[in-house]
Short mmCIF file of C-alpha atoms and ligand atoms in Angstrom, two decimals:
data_model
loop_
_atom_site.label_atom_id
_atom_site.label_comp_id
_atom_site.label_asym_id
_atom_site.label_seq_id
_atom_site.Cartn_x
_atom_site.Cartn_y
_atom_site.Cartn_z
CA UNK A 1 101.29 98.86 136.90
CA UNK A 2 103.32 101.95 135.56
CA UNK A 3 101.52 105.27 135.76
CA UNK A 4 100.93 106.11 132.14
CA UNK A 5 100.58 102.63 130.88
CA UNK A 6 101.17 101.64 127.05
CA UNK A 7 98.21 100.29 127.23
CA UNK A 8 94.94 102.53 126.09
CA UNK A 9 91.77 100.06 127.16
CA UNK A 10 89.50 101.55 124.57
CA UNK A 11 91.54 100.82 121.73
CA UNK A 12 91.51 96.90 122.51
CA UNK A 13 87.82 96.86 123.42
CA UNK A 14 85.98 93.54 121.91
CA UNK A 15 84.69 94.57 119.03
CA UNK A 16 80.91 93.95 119.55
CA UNK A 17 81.23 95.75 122.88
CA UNK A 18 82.87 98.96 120.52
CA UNK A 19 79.92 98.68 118.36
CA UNK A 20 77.30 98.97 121.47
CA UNK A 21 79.70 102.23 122.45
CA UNK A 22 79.24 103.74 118.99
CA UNK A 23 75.47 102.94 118.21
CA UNK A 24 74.57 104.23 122.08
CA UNK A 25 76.48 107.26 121.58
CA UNK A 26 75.87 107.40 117.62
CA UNK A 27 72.04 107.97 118.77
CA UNK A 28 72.64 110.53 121.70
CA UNK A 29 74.68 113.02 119.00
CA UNK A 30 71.64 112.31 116.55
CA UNK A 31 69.01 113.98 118.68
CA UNK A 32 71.19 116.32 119.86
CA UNK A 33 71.93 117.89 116.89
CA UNK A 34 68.26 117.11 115.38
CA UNK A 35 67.20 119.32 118.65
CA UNK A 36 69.34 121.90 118.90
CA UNK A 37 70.41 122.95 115.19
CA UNK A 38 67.75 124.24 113.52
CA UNK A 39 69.63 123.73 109.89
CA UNK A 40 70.13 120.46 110.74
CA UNK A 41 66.47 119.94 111.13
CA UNK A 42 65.71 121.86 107.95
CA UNK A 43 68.88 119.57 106.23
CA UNK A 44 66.62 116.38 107.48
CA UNK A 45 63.36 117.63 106.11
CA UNK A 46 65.12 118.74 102.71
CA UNK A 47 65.92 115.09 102.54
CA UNK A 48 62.67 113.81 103.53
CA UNK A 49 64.18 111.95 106.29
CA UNK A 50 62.24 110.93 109.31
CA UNK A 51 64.45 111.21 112.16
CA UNK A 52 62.05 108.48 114.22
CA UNK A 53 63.53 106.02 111.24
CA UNK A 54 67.10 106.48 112.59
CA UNK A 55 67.58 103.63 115.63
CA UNK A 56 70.93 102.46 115.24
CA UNK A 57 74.77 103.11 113.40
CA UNK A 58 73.08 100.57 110.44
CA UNK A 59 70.55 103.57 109.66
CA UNK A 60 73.55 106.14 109.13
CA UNK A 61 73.61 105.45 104.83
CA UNK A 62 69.69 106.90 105.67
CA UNK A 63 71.41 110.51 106.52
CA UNK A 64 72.56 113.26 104.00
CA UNK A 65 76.04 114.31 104.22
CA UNK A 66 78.10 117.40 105.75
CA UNK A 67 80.32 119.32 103.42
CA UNK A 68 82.82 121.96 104.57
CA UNK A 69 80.85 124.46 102.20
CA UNK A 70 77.66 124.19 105.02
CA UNK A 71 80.52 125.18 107.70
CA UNK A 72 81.01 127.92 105.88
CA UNK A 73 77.55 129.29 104.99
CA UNK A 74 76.32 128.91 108.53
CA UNK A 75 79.40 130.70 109.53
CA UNK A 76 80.51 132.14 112.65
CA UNK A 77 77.83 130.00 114.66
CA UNK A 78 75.45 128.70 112.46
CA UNK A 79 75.97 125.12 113.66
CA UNK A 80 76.79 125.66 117.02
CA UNK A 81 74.53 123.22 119.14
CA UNK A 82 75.43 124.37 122.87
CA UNK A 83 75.22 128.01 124.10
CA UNK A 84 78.11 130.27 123.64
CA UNK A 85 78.07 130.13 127.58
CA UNK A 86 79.59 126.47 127.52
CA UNK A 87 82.21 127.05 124.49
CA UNK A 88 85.45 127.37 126.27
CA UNK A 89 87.93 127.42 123.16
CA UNK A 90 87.71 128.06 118.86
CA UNK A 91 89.81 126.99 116.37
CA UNK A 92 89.72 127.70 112.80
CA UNK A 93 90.82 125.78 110.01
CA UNK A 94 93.32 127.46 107.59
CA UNK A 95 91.13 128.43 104.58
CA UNK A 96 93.25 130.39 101.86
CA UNK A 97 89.86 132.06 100.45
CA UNK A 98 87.24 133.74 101.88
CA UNK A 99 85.75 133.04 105.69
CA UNK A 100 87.30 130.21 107.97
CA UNK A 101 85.31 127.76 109.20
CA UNK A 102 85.57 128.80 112.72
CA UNK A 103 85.25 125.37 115.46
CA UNK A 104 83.86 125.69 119.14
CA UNK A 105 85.28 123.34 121.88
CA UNK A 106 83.16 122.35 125.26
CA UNK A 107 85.04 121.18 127.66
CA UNK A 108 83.73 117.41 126.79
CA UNK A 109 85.06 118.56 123.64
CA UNK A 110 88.32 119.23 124.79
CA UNK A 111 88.33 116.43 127.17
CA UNK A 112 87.47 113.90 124.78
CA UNK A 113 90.42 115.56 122.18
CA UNK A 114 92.92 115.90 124.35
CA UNK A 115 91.95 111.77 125.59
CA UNK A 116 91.89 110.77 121.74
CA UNK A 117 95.49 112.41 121.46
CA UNK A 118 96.97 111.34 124.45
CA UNK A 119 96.20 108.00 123.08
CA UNK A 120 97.54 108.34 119.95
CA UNK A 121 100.99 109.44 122.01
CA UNK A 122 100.57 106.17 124.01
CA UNK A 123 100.37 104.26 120.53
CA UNK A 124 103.64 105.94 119.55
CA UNK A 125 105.34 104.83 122.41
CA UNK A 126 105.73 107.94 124.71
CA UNK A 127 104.45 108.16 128.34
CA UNK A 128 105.93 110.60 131.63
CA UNK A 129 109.41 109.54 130.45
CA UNK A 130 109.04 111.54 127.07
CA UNK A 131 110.01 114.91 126.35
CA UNK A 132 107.81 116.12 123.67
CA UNK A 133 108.86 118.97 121.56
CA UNK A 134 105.91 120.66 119.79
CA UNK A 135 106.68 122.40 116.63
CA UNK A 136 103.33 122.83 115.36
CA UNK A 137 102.04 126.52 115.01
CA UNK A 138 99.74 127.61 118.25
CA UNK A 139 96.89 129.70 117.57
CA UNK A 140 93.66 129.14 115.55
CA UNK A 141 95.31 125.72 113.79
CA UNK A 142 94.60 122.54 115.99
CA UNK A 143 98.30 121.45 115.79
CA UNK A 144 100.35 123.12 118.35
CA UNK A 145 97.55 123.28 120.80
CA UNK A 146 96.16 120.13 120.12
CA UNK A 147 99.66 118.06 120.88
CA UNK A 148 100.53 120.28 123.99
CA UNK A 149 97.56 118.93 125.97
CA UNK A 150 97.39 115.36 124.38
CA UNK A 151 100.85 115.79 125.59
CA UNK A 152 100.14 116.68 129.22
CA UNK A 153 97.75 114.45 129.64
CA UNK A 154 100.07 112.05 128.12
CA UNK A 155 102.41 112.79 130.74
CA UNK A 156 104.86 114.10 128.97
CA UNK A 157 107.08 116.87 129.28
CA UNK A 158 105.74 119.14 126.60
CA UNK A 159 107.96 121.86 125.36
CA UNK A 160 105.58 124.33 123.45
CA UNK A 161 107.58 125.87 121.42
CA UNK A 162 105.40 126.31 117.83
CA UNK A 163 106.94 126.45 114.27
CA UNK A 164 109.83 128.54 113.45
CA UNK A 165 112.99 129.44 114.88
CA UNK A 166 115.07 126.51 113.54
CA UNK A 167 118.47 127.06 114.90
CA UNK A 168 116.54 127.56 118.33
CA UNK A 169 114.59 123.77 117.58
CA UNK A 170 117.60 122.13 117.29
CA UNK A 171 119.72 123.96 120.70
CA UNK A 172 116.54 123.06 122.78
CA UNK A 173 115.76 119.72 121.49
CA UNK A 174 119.73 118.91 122.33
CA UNK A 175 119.73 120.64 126.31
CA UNK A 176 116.70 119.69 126.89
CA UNK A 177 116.60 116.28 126.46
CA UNK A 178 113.31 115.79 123.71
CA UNK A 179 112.96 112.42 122.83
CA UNK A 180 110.09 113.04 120.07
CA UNK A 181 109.38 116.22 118.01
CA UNK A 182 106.20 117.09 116.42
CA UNK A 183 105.43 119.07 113.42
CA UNK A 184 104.48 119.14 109.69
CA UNK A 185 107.09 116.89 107.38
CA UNK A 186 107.92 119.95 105.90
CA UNK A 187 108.77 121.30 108.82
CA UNK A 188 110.69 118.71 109.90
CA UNK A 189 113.01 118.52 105.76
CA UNK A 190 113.44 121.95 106.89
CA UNK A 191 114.86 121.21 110.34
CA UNK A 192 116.84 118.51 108.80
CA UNK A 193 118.05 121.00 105.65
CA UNK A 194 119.65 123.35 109.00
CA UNK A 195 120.89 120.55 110.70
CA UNK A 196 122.89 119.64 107.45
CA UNK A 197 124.48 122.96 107.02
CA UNK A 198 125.31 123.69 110.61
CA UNK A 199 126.89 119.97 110.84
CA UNK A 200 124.28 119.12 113.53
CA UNK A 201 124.97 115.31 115.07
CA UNK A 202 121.62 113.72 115.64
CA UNK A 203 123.71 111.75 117.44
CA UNK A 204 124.36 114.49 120.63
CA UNK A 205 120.41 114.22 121.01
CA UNK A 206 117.85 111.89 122.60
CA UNK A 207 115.46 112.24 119.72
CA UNK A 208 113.69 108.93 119.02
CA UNK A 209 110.38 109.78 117.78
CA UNK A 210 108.78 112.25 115.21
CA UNK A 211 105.10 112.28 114.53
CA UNK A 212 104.37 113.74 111.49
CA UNK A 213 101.06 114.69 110.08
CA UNK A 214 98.11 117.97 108.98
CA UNK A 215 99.75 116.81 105.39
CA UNK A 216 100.33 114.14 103.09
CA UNK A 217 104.10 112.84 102.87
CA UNK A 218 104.70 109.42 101.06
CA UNK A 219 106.97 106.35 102.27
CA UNK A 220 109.61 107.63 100.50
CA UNK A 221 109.85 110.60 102.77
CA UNK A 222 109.17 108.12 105.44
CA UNK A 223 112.14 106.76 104.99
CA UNK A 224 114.18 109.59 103.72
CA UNK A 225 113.38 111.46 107.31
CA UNK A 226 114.32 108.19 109.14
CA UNK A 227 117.46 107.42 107.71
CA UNK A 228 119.00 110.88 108.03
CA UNK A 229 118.29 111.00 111.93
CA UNK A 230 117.26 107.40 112.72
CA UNK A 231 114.62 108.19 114.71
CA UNK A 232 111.10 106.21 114.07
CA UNK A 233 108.13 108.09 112.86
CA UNK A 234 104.61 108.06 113.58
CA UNK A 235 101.98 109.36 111.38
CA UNK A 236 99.33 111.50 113.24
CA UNK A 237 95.85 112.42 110.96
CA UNK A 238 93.32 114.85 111.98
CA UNK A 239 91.33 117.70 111.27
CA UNK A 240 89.79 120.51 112.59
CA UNK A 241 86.03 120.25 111.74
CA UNK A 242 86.50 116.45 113.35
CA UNK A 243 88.63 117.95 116.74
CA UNK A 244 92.12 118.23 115.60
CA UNK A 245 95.35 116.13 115.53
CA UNK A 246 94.66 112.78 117.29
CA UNK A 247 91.52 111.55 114.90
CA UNK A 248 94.12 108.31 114.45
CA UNK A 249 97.59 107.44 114.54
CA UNK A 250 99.58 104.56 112.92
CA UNK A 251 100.64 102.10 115.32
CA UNK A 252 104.25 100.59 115.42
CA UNK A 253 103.16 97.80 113.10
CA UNK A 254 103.41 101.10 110.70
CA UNK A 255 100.70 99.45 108.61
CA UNK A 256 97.89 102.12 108.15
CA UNK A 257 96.43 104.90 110.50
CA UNK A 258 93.73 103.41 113.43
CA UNK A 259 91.00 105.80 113.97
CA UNK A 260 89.92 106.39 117.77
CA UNK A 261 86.45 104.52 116.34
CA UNK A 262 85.11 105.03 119.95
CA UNK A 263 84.90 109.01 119.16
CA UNK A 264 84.88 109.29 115.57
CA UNK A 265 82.57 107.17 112.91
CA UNK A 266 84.71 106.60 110.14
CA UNK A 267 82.92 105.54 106.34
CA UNK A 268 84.22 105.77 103.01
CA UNK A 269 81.94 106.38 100.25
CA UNK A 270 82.33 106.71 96.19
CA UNK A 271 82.78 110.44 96.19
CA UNK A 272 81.34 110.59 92.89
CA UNK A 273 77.92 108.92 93.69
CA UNK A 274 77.93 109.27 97.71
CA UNK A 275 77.15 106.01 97.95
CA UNK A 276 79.36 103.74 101.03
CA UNK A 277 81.83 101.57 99.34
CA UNK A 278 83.33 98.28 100.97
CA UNK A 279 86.28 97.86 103.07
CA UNK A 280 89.38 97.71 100.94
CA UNK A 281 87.98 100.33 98.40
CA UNK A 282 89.41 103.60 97.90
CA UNK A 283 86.57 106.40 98.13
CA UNK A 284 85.95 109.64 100.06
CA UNK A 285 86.35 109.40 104.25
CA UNK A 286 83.08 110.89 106.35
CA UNK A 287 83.37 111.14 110.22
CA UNK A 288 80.64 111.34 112.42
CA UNK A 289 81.62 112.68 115.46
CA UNK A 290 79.84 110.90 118.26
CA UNK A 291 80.35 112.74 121.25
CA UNK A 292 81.16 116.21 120.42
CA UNK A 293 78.78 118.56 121.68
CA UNK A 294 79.93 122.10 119.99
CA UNK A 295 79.68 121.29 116.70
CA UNK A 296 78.29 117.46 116.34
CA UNK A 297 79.01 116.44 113.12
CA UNK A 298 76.93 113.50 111.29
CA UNK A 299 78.50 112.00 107.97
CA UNK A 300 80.79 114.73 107.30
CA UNK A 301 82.79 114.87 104.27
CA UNK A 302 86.70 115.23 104.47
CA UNK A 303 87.44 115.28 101.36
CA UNK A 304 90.08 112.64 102.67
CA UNK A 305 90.82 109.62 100.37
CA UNK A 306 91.35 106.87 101.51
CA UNK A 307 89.97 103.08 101.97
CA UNK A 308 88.87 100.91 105.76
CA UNK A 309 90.88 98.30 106.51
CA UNK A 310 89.09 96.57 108.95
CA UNK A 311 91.07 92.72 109.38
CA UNK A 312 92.62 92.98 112.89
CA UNK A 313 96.10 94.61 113.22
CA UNK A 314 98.99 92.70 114.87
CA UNK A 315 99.36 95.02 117.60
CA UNK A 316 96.05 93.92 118.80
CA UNK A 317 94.09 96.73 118.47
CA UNK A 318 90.75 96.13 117.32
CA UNK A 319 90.80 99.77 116.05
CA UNK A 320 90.04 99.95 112.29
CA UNK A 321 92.39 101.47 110.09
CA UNK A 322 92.68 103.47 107.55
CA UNK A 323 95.50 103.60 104.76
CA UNK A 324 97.07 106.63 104.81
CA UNK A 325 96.06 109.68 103.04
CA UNK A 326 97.92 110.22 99.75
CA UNK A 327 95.92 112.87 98.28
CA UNK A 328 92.44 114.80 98.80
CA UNK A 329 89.81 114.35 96.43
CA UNK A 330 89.88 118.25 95.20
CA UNK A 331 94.12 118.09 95.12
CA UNK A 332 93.67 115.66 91.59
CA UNK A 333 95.06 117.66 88.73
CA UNK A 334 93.61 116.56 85.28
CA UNK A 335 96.27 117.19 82.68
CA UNK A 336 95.49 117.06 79.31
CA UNK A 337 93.15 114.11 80.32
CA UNK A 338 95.11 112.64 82.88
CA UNK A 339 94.58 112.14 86.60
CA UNK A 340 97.75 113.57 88.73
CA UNK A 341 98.33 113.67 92.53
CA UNK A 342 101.13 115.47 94.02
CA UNK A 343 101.93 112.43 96.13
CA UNK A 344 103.26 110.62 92.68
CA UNK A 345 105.49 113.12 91.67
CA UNK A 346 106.89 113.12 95.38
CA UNK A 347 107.09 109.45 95.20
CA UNK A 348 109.01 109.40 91.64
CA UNK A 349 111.40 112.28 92.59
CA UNK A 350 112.53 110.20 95.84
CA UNK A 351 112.98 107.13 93.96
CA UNK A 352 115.44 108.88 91.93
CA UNK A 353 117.39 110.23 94.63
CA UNK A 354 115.82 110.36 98.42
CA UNK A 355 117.39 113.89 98.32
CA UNK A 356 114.88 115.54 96.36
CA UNK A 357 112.67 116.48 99.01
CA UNK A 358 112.52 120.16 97.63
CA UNK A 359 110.14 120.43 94.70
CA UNK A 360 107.29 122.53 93.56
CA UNK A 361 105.26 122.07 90.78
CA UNK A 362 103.47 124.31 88.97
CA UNK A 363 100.37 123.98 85.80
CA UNK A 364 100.20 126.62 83.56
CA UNK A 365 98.52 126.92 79.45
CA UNK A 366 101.09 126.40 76.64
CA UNK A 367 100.88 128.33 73.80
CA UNK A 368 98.28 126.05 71.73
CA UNK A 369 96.10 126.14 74.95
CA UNK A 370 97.03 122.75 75.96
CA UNK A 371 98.28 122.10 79.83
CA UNK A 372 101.40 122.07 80.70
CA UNK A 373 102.81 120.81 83.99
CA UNK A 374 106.09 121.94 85.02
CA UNK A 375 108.37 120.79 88.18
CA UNK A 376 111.11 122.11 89.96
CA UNK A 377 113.46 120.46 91.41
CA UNK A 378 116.51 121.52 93.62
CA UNK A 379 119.28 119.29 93.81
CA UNK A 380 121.20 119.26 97.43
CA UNK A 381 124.42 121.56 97.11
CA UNK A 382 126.92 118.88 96.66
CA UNK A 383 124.87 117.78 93.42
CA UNK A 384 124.59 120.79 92.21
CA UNK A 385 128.22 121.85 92.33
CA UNK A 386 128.78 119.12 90.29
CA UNK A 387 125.93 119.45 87.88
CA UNK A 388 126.60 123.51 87.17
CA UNK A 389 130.29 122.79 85.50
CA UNK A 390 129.30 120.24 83.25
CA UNK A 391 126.31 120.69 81.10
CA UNK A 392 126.07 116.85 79.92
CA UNK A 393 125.49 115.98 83.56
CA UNK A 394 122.95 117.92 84.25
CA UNK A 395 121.07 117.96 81.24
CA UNK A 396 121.61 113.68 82.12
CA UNK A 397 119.99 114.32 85.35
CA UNK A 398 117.30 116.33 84.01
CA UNK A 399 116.34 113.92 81.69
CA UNK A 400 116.51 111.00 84.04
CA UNK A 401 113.84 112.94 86.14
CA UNK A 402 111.40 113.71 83.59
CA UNK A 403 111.74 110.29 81.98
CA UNK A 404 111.01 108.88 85.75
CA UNK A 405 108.00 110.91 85.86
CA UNK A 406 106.87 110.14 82.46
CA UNK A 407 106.53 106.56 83.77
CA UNK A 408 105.29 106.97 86.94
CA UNK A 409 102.28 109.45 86.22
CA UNK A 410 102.10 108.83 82.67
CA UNK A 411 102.44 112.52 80.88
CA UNK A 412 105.22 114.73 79.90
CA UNK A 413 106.77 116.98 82.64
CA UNK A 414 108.87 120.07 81.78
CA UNK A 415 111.61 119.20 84.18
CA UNK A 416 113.53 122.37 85.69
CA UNK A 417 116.21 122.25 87.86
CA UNK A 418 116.61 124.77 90.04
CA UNK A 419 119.49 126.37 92.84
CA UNK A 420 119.83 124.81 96.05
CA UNK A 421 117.93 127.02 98.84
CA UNK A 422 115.96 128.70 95.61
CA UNK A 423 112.45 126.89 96.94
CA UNK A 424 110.86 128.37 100.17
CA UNK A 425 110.85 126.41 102.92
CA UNK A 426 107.71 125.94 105.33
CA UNK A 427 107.23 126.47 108.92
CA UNK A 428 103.78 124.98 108.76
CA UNK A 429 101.86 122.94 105.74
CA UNK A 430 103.89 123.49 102.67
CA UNK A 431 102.28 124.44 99.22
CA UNK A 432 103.32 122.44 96.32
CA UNK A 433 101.14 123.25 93.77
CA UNK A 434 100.91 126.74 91.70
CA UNK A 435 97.68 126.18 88.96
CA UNK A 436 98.52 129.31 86.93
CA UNK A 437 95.59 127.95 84.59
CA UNK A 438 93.38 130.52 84.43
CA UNK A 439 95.58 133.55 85.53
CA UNK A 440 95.59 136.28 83.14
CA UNK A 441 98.92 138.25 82.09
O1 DLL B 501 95.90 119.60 109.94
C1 DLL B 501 95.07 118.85 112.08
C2 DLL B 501 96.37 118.23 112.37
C3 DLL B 501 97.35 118.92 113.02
C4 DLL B 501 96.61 116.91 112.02
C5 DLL B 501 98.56 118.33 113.32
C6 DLL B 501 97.81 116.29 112.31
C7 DLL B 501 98.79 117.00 112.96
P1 DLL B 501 93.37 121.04 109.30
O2 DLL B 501 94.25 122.22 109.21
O3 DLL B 501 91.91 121.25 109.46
O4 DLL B 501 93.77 120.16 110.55
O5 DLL B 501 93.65 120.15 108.03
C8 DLL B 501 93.04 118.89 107.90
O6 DLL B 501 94.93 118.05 106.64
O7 DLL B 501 91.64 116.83 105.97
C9 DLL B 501 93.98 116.23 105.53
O8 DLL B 501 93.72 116.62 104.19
C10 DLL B 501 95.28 116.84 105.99
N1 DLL B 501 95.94 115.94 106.94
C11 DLL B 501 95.89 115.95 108.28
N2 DLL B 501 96.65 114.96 108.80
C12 DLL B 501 97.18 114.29 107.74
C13 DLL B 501 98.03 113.17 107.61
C14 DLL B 501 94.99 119.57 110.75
N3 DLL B 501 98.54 112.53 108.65
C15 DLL B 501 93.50 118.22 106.62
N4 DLL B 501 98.32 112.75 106.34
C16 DLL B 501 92.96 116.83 106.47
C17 DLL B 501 97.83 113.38 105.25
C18 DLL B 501 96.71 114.92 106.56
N5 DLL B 501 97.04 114.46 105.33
#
């Protein structure tokens, strides 16, 4: 048998003998954390829950839920459940306001991430063969750090060279042989925007593989990415609270994201009345962590929507899976009554023309008070020679956009069109959406 095989036992486990994994470890985590975290306790007796009533994974929908705002108020250490002596590594996730919510890694922790991700590299096809090429940021965000030693222990030959640097991505990824590149879709339309203008040949590479993920990006960028360099993509979810990149994957059936079920408890619930909804329904996704020993985590809330598809998936895997993430629960923007998601604007602007991979989109109050939701859109170069000389044509193409959208989402856009190069590009996550709402002059 090869070295690194393709295979990953775990993730083709029977499924009754995965259920005895989960409920064995699903109870270890539980008195863990009900031992060593004191506002867990208190969280438990708030609820009036008797933690003697808790004997398997069927008792879970007994237990109150985790948000990211009780990561916050405990912060830096609040929830920690080992000694600082036996943290070896923190992460924080990103927040834009106030503190971060600062994670701390054992090295079961990092064990057990770094086994989840290697996995998910397995599932994409890579193994001691692979040059991996990670263009995730390093640092306090799980990405960069998160793929190098999934990587590794992959077997791969990781190349660590963060986000950034674009004319540098593409020189290295040619001499040094990477066959798969990973980084935020942004990241990667950005790489893709250089390679256009320098008149790079995907061609001269070995690049066969991007994994993509730490943001939404529809199938229309799916596709967009994989025609231009015809390279197959993967979609990797994660985030930090759970561990990082390497939660799940999408296998190459490309049919929804499998969660590594073995470490991470996946439900969905109604996020409006908390309550767990069926497989197939679209609701709010909850992790419990069942092995972590930093910062266990029991029914946390991601904010993730999503819905469990749990019929087996022709690769085998008896993994369930989850569709793939589209939008958060607090990224809905209610326009003058109406529910909007970036992801349909993205979706409706690709349809048009796969090009239009550059938008931004901003909300702001019209003059009677009402909400108005603008987007810009920049056209690739060649277009918009062509459009600037002759009014009619753009003011066609204009019009073809916002009538697109007007179908799609189902309100009126303001439809701008903007100057090639004119919308920032992003090394990391890219913002979309500017809610000038409430801003005052
Ligand atoms: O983004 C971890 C990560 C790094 C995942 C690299 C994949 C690749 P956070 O910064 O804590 O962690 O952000 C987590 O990003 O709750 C989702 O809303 C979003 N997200 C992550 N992966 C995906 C994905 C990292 N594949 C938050 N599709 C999550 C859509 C994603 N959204």
């Amino acid at each position: 048998m090869a070295k690194y095989s393709m295979i990953s036992a775990p993730d083709f486990m029977p499924e009754h003998m995965l259920r005895d994994v989960q409920n064995k470890k699903f109870l270890d985590v539980f008195h863990r954390v009900y031992t060593s975290v004191p506002w867990y306790r208190n969280l438990l007796e708030e609820n009036n829950v008797n933690p003697d009533s808790i004997k398997s994974l069927a008792d879970l929908s007994k237990l109150p839920f985790i948000k990211k705002t009780d990561l916050r108020d405990t912060y830096p250490t609040g929830m920690f459940a080992v000694p600082m002596s036996k943290i070896l590594r923190f992460h924080a996730s990103s927040g834009t306001t106030g503190k971060p919510i600062v994670m701390g890694y054992t090295q079961h922790d990092l064990d057990a991430w770094s086994e989840a991700t290697s996995r998910a590299l397995a599932m994409f096809g890579l193994d001691e063969n692979d040059v991996l090429q990670v263009g995730y940021g390093y640092g306090l965000f799980t990405g960069g750090l998160g793929l190098h030693d999934g990587g590794q222990r992959r077997g791969c030959t990781v190349l660590p060279i963060s986000g950034g640097n674009t004319e540098r991505q593409l020189m290295l990824m040619r001499d040094l042989g990477t066959t798969a590149v990973a980084c935020t879709p942004s990241y990667f339309l950005h790489i893709i925007d250089h390679a256009r203008k320098v008149g790079f040949d995907w061609k001269t590479t070995k690049l066969r593989v991007g994994i993509f993920g730490a943001e939404p990006w529809s199938d229309e960028m799916r596709k967009f990415i994989e025609d231009e360099t015809g390279i197959e993509t993967f979609d990797i979810y994660g985030l930090t609270e759970v561990s990082g990149p390497g939660v799940g994957g999408d296998c190459p059936c490309h049919n929804g994201i499998h969660i590594f079920e073995d470490h991470f408890y996946p439900e969905i619930v109604d996020p409006e009345t908390l309550q767990p909804l069926p497989d197939g329904e679209e609701g709010e996704l909850v992790f419990t962590t069942l092995d972590k020993e930093g910062i266990p985590l029991i029914r946390y809330r991601t904010r993730d929507m999503t819905r469990l598809i749990s019929e087996r998936c022709a690769c085998g895997r008896t993994l369930r899976r989850i569709g793939r993430i589209t939008h958060r629960s607090d990224d809905m923007m209610i326009i003058r009554g109406v529910n909007v998601f970036p992801g349909q604007v993205e979706s409706a602007l690709l349809a048009i023309d796969p090009n239009l991979v550059n938008y931004q989109i901003y909300l702001s109050k019209g003059p009677d008070g009402l909400d108005v939701i603008e987007v810009k859109v920049e056209p690739t170069p060649e277009k918009f020679s062509v459009l600037w000389n002759d009014d009619a044509a753009k003011e066609k193409f204009r019009r073809l956009i916002a009538e697109k959208l007007q179908r799609v989402v189902g309100i009126n856009f303001k439809t701008t069109l903007v100057a090639p190069d004119s919308i920032p590009r992003s090394e990391g996550k890219s913002k979309r959406v500017f809610d000038n709402r409430h801003k005052k002059d």
